Amino acid sequence: MPPSLDIVVLGLSLSSSWGNGHATTYRGLLRALNQLGHRVLFLERDMPWYANHRDLADPDFCALEYYASVDDLITRFAGQIKRADAVIVGSYVPEGVVVIDEVSRLVARSRGTNAFCFYDIDTPVTLAKLRRGDEEYIARRQVPLFDVYFSFSGGPVLNVIEQEFGARFAAALYCSADPERYCPTGEPIQWDLGYLGTYSPDRQPALERLLLEPARQLPEMRFAVAGPQYPADIQWPANVERIEHLGPADHPSFYSRQRFTLNITRADMVAAGWSPSVRLFEAAACGTPVISDDWDGLDRIFPDGEAILIARSSEDVVTVLSKMTEAKRGSIGQAARACVLSAHTGEARAKELLFCLGTCWRQSRFVQQAGA
């Protein structure tokens, strides 16, 4: 593999973290690729809701360009796509099916492109959509087009992607946290339990069970829920503070001011298992003990009772908040941060991606030599 790669990424958003977890995932990965000596061009569809909430309009670790339509994308950036060493299309790209078709044609006509990849930051949601015929951003027929199907989820789902959906090769590429940006701030504790996440109907029952009901049972304690798009008719307990939106720069402070923070997982991801969210890694990197809902594979990433606290009921949360000693709380937070630093940083993910790209490069050269 060449020592310095030119990589083109077509993703949902890099410029705005508003209402999505993709931006911070891409930022950590691309920043690490840059630090490792690789060049990245990120192509983002210019959507008004992200344009109105941009918190990283001019990144210093990659080139960021916007396009107005698929025609605009191909007209202006076909050359960079064809010359790239790797092209990666992400999940939830607007008009993704058309984008994938157009980009795959450019890749097929280019001898310079070594790898064509898909990065699914929503794997369980994607597979559930494809099973019911919903092809919002990728079509079932397109899965075999990619040299590597990078998956937000690991574990058994990788076999499903290959065997049921026909992927050539599926590899886990979990989210990550940047330890230089996500670290304890040392600020005084303000809340006993907090949650950071955009409203989602399938997460709301868990938020009710694991935060709102404990808040009602513990009126002397303080709680917080940060994130946009929550319906106006939700009945928030008086001791729950609502914060409409926090940009990534404010996340470490938010986590550091909590005794415990809550992680809630979408239903499709719970069903699939092995689907750690970017917020989980970021909170852990801040040294804040995490209380999480339960799903298969979680305790293999963060050992239960040592680096995370798995809660299955309101009573579990109430017990932790009211009875856990400060020493135990601190040790869990430190163990969680150690897990992130050892295996779940942007640099770790960048090296995993590069290893897979290198495998594609070697296979491509082997095929070319065999056919010569």
Coordinates of N, CA and C in Angstrom, one line a residue, residues 3 30 81 112 120 252 276 305 350 359:
P3 N 2.6 4.7 0.9 CA 2.7 5.3 2.3 C 1.8 6.4 2.6
L30 N -11.1 10.9 10.5 CA -10.3 11.6 9.5 C -9.2 12.4 10.1
I81 N -12.5 11.6 -7.5 CA -13.0 10.3 -7.2 C -12.3 9.2 -8.0
G112 N -6.8 3.9 -11.1 CA -6.2 4.4 -9.9 C -6.8 4.1 -8.6
D120 N -21.0 1.9 7.0 CA -22.4 1.9 7.6 C -22.3 2.3 9.1
P252 N -17.5 17.3 26.5 CA -16.7 16.9 27.6 C -17.1 17.6 28.9
P276 N -21.8 -0.4 19.7 CA -21.5 0.7 20.6 C -21.6 2.1 19.9
G305 N -19.8 -3.9 35.6 CA -19.4 -3.8 37.0 C -18.0 -3.3 37.2
A350 N -8.5 4.4 12.6 CA -7.8 4.7 11.3 C -6.9 3.6 10.9
T359 N -5.3 -4.6 2.6 CA -5.6 -6.0 2.1 C -6.3 -5.9 0.7

